[in-house]
PDB file of C-alpha atoms and ligand atoms in Angstrom:
ATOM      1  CA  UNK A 233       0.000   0.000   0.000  1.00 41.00           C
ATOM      2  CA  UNK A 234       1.244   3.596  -0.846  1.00 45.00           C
ATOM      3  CA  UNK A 235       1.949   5.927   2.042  1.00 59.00           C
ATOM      4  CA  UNK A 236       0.787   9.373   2.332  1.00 80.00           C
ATOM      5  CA  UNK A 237       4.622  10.564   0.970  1.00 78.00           C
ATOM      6  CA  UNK A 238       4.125   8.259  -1.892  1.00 82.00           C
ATOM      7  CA  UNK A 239       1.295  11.128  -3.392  1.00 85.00           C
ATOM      8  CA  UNK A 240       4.363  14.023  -2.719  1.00 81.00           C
ATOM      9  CA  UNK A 241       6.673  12.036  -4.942  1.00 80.00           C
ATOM     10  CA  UNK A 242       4.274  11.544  -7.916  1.00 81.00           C
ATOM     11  CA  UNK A 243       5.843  13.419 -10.262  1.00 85.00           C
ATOM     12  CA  UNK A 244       3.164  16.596 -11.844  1.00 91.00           C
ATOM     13  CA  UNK A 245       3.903  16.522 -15.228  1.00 90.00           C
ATOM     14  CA  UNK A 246       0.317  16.417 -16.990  1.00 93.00           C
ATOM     15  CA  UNK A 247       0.565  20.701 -17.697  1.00 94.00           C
ATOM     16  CA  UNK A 248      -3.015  20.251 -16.374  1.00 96.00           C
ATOM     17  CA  UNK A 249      -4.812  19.298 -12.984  1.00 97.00           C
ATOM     18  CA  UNK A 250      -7.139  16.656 -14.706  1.00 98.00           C
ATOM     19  CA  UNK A 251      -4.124  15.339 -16.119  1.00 97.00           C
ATOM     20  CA  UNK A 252      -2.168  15.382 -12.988  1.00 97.00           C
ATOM     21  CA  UNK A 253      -4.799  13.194 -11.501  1.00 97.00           C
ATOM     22  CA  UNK A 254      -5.223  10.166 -14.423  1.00 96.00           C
ATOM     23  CA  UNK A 255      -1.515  10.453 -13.446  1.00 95.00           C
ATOM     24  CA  UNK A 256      -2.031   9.154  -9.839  1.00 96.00           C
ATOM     25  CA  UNK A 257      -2.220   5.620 -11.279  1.00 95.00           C
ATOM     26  CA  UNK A 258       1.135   4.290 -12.759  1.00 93.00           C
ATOM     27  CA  UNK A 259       1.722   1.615 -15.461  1.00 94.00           C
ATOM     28  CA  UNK A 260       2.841   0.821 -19.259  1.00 94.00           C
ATOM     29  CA  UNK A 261       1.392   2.187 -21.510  1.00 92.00           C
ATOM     30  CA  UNK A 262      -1.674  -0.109 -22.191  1.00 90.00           C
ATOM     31  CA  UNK A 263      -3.419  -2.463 -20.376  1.00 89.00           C
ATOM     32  CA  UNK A 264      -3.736  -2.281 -16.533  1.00 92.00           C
ATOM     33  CA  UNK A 265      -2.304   0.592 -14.293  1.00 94.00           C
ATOM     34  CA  UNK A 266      -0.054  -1.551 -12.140  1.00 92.00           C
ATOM     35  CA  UNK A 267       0.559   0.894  -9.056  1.00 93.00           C
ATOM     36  CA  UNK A 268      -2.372   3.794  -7.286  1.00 95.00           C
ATOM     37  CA  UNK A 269      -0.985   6.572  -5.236  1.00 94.00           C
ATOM     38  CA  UNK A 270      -4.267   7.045  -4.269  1.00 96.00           C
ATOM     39  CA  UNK A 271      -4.877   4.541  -1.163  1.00 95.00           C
ATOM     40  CA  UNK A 272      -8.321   5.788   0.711  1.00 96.00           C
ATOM     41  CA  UNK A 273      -9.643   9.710   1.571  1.00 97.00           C
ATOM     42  CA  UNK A 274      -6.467  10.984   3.136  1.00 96.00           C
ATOM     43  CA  UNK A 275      -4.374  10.266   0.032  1.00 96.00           C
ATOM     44  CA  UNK A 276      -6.744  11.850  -1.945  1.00 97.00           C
ATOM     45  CA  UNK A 277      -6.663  15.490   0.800  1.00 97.00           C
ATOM     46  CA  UNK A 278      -2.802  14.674   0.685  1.00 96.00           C
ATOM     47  CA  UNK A 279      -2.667  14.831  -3.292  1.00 96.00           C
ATOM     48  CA  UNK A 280      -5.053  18.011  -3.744  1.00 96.00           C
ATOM     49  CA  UNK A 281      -2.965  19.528  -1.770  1.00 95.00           C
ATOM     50  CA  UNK A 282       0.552  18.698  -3.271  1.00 95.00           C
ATOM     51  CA  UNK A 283      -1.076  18.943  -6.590  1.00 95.00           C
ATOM     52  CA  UNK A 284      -2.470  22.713  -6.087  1.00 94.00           C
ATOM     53  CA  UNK A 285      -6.118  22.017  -5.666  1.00 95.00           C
ATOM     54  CA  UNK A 286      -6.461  22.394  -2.368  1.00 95.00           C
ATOM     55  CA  UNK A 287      -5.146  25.159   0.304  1.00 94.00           C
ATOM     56  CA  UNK A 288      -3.178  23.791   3.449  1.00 94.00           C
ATOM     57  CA  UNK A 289      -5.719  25.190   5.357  1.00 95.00           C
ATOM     58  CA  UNK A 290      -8.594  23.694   3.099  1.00 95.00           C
ATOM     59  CA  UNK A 291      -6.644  20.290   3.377  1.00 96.00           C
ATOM     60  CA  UNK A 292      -6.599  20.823   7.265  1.00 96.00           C
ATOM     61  CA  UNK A 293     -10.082  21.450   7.832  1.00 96.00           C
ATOM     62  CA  UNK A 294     -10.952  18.218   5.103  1.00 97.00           C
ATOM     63  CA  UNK A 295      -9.005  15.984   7.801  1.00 97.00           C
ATOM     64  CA  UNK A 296     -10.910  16.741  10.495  1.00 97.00           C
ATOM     65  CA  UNK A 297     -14.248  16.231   8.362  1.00 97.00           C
ATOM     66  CA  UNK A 298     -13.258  13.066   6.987  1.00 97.00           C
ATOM     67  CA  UNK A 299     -12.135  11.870  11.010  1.00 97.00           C
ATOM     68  CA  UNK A 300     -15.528  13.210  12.006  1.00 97.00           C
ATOM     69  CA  UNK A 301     -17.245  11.411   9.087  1.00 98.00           C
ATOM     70  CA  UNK A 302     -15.667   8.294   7.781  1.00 98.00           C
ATOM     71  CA  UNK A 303     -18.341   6.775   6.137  1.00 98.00           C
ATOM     72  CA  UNK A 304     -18.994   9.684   4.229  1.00 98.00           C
ATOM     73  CA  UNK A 305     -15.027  10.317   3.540  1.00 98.00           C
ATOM     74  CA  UNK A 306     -15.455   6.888   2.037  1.00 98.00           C
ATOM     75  CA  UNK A 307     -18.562   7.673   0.112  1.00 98.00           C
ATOM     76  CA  UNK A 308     -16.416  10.773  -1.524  1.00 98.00           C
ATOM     77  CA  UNK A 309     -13.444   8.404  -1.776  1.00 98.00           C
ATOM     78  CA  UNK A 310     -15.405   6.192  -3.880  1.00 98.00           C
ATOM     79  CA  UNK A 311     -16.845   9.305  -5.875  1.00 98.00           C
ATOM     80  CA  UNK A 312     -13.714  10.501  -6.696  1.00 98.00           C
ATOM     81  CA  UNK A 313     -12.226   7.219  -7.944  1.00 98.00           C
ATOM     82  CA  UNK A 314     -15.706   7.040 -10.303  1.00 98.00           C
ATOM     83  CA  UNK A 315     -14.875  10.487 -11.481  1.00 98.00           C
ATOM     84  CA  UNK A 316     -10.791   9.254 -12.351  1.00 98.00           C
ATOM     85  CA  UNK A 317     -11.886   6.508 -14.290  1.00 97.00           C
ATOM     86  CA  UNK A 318     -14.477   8.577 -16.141  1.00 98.00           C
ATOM     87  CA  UNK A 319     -11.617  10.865 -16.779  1.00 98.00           C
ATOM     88  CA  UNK A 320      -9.451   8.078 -17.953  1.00 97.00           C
ATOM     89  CA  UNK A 321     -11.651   7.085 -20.457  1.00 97.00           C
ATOM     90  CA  UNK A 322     -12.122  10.833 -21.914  1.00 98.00           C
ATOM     91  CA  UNK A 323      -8.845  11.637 -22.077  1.00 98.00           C
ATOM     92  CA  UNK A 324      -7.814   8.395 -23.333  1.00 97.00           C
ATOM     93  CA  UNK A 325     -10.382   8.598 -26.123  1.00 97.00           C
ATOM     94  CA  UNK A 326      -9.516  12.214 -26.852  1.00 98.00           C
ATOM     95  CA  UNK A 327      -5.388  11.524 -27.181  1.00 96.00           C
ATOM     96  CA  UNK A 328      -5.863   8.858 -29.621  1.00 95.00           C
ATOM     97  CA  UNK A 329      -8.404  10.452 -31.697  1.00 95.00           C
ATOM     98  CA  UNK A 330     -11.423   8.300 -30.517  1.00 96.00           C
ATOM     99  CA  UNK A 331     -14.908   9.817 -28.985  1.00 95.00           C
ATOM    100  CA  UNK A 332     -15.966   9.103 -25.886  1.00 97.00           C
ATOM    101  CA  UNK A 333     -19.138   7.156 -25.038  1.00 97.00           C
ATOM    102  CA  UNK A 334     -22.370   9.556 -24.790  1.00 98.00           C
ATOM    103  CA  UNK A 335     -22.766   7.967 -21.074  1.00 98.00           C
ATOM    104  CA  UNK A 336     -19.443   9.235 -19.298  1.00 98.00           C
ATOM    105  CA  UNK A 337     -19.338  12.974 -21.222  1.00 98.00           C
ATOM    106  CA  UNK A 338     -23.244  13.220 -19.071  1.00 98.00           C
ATOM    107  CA  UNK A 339     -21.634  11.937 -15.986  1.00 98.00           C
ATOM    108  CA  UNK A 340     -18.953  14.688 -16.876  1.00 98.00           C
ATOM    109  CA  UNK A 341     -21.444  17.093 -17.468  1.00 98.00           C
ATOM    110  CA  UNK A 342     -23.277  16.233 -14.060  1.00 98.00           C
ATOM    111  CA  UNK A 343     -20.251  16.703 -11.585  1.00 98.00           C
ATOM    112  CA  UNK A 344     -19.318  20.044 -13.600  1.00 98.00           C
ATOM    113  CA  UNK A 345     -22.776  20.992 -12.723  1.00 98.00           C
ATOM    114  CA  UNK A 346     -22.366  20.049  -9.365  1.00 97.00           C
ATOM    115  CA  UNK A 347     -19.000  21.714  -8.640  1.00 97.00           C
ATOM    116  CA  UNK A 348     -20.527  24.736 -10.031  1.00 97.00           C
ATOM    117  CA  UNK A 349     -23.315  24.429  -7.319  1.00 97.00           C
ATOM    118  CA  UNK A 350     -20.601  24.478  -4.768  1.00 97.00           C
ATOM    119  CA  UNK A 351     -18.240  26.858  -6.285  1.00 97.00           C
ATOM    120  CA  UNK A 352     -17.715  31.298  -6.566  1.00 96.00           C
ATOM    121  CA  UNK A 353     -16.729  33.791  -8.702  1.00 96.00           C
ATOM    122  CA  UNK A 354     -13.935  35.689  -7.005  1.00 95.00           C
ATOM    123  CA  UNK A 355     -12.360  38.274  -9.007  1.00 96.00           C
ATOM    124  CA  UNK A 356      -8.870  38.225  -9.711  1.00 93.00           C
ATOM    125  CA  UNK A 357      -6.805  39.877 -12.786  1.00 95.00           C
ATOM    126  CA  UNK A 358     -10.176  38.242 -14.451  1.00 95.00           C
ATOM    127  CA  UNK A 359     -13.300  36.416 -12.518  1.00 96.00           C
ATOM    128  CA  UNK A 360     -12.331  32.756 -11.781  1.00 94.00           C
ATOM    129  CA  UNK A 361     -14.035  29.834  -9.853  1.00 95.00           C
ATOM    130  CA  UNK A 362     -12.756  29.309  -6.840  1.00 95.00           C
ATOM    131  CA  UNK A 363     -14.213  26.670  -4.203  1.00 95.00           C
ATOM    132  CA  UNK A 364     -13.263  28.879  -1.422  1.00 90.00           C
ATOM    133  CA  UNK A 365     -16.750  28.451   0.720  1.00 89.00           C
ATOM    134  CA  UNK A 366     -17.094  24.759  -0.076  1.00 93.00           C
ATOM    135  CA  UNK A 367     -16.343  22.664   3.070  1.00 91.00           C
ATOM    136  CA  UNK A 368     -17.581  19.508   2.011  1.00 96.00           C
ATOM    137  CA  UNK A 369     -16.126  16.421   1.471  1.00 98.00           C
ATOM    138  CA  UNK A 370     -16.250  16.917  -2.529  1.00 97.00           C
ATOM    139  CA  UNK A 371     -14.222  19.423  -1.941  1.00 98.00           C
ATOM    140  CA  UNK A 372     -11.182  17.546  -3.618  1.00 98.00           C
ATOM    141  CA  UNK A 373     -12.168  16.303  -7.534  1.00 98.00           C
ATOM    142  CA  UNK A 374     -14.185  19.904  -7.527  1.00 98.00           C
ATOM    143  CA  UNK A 375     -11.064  21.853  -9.360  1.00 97.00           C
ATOM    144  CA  UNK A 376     -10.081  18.698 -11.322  1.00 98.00           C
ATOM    145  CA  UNK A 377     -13.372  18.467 -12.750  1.00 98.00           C
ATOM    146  CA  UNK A 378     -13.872  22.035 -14.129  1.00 98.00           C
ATOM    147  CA  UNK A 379     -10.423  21.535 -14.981  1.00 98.00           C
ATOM    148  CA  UNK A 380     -11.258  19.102 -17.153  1.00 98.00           C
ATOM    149  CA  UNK A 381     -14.022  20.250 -18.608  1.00 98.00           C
ATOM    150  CA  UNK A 382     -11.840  23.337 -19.178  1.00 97.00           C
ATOM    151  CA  UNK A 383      -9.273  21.526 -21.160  1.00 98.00           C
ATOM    152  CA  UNK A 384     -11.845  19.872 -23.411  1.00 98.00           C
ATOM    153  CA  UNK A 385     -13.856  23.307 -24.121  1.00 98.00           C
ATOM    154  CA  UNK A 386     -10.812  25.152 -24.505  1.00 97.00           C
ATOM    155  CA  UNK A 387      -7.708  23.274 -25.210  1.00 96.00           C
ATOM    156  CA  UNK A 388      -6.173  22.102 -28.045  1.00 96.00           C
ATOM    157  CA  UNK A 389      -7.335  18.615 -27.991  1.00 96.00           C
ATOM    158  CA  UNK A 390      -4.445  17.594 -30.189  1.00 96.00           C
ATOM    159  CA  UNK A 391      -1.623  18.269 -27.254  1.00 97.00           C
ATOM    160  CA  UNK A 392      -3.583  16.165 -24.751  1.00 97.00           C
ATOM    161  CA  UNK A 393      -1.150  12.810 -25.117  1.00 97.00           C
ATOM    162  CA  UNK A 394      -0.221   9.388 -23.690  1.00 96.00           C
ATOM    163  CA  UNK A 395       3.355   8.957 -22.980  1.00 95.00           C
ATOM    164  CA  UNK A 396       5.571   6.648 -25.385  1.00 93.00           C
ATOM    165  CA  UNK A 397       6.584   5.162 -22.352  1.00 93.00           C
ATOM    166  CA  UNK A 398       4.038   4.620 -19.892  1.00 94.00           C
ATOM    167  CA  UNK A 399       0.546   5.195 -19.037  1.00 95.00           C
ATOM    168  CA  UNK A 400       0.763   8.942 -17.936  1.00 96.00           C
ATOM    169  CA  UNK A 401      -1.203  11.994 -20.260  1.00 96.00           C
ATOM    170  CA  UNK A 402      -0.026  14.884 -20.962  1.00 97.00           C
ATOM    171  CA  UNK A 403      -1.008  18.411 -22.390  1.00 97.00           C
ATOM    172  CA  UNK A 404       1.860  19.184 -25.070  1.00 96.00           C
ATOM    173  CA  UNK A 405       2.400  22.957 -24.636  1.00 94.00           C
ATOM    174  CA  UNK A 406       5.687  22.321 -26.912  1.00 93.00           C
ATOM    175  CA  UNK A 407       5.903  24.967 -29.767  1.00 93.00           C
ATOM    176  CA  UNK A 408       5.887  22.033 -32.676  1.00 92.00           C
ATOM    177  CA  UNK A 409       3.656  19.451 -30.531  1.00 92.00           C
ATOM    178  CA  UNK A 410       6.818  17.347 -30.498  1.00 92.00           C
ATOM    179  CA  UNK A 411       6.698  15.822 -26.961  1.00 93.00           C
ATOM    180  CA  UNK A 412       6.195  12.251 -26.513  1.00 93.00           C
ATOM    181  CA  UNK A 413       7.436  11.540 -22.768  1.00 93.00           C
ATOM    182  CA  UNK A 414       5.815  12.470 -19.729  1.00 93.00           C
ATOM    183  CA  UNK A 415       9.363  13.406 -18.765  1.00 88.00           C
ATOM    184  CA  UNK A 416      12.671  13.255 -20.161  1.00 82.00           C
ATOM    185  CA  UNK A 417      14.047  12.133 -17.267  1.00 83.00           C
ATOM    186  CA  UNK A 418      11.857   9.183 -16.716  1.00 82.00           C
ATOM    187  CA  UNK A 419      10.502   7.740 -19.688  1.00 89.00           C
ATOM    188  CA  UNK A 420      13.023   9.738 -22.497  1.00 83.00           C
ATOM    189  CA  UNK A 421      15.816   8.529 -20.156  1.00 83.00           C
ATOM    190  CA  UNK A 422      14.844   5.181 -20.813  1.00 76.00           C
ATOM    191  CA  UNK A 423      14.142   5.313 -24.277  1.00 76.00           C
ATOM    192  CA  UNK A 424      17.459   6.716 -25.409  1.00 77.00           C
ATOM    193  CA  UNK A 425      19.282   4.181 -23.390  1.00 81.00           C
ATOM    194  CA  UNK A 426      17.738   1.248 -25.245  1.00 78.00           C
ATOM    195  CA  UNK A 427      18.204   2.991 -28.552  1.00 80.00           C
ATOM    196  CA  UNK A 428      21.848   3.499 -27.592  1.00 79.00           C
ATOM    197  CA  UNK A 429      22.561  -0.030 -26.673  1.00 82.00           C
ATOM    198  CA  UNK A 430      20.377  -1.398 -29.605  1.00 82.00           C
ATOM    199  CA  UNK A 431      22.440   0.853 -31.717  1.00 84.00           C
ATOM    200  CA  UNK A 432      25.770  -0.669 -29.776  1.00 83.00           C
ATOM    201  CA  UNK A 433      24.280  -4.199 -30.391  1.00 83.00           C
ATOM    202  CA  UNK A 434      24.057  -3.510 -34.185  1.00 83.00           C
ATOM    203  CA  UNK A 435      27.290  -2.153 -34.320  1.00 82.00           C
ATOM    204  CA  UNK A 436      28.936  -5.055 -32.309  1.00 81.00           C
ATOM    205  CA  UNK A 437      27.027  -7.684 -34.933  1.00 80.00           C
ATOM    206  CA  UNK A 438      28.561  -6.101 -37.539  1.00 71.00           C
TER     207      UNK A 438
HETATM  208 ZN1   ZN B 773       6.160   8.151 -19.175  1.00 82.18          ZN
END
């Protein structure tokens, strides 16, 4: 089981906070994630709040609620795992050029509808949401949802991509869309090491 520091070494490389959270769950590329930073409730508080979600002092009082209410921490905790695989499956689709399914884009559309509910318009340099007043175990998946729904209104749905090397997505923000790792130090690291000693291996042959 991951610990609580296993969601502060996840590494935030998605350029987006939808993104960021498909990226909780680790594998290859296809086919089953094979690791899931996010355990039960408190991992969840722990990774809004390394992730930029969530103030500490939003994160603090979402501790106490969830130690007050368990069963309800574990209702949200279930929620929010609903909502990541529903966002697995639209970002998925949309990175390799598929739709998808009618049935999770209205699920989508629900929870945006309900984080709305919850959420403000503060004023900054411009008006933003912010879910400032919103003391409820939701709390968590409420910015990752109108994040998402933000990248797919907005974004250029060509830069959101899966990683040559593993499972994670990204949001290309590269000035030729020419990234294909999540990182270069992970998963380009890799890669040009087995092209080097492929290359070595030909060379040796002949
Ligand atoms: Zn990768």
């Amino acid at each position: 089981m991951e610990t609580l520091a296993g969601v502060t070494r996840m590494r935030l490389v998605g350029g987006n906070l939808a993104l960021d959270y498909l990226n909780t769950r680790t594998g290859p590329p296809v086919g089953a994630p094979d690791d899931d930073v996010l355990a039960g409730y408190p991992e969840l508080v722990a990774w809004g709040s390394y992730a930029g979600g969530l103030s500490e002092p939003e994160a603090k009082v979402l501790r106490r609620l969830s130690h007050d209410d368990p069963d309800g921490a574990q209702v949200a905790f279930t929620r929010a795992l609903r909502l990541r695989d529903d966002l697995d499956e639209v970002f998925r689709a949309v990175a390799s050029d598929r739709s998808p399914s009618a049935s999770v884009l209205a699920r989508l559309r629900d929870d945006e509808a309900d984080a709305l509910r919850h959420a403000r318009l503060d004023r900054g340099r411009t008006f933003s949401w912010t879910w400032r007043d919103d003391a409820s175990l939701a709390r968590p998946t409420r910015p990752v949802v109108h994040a998402a729904v933000q990248l797919l209104t907005t974004g250029a749905l060509d830069r959101i991509k899966g990683c040559g090397g593993c499972r994670f997505l990204f949001y290309d923000e590269s000035k030729n869309r020419s990234r294909r790792w999540c990182s270069m130090d992970d998963c380009g690291t890799s890669e040009k090491i087995r092209r080097y000693v492929a290359a070595r291996r030909t060379r040796a042959a002949g």
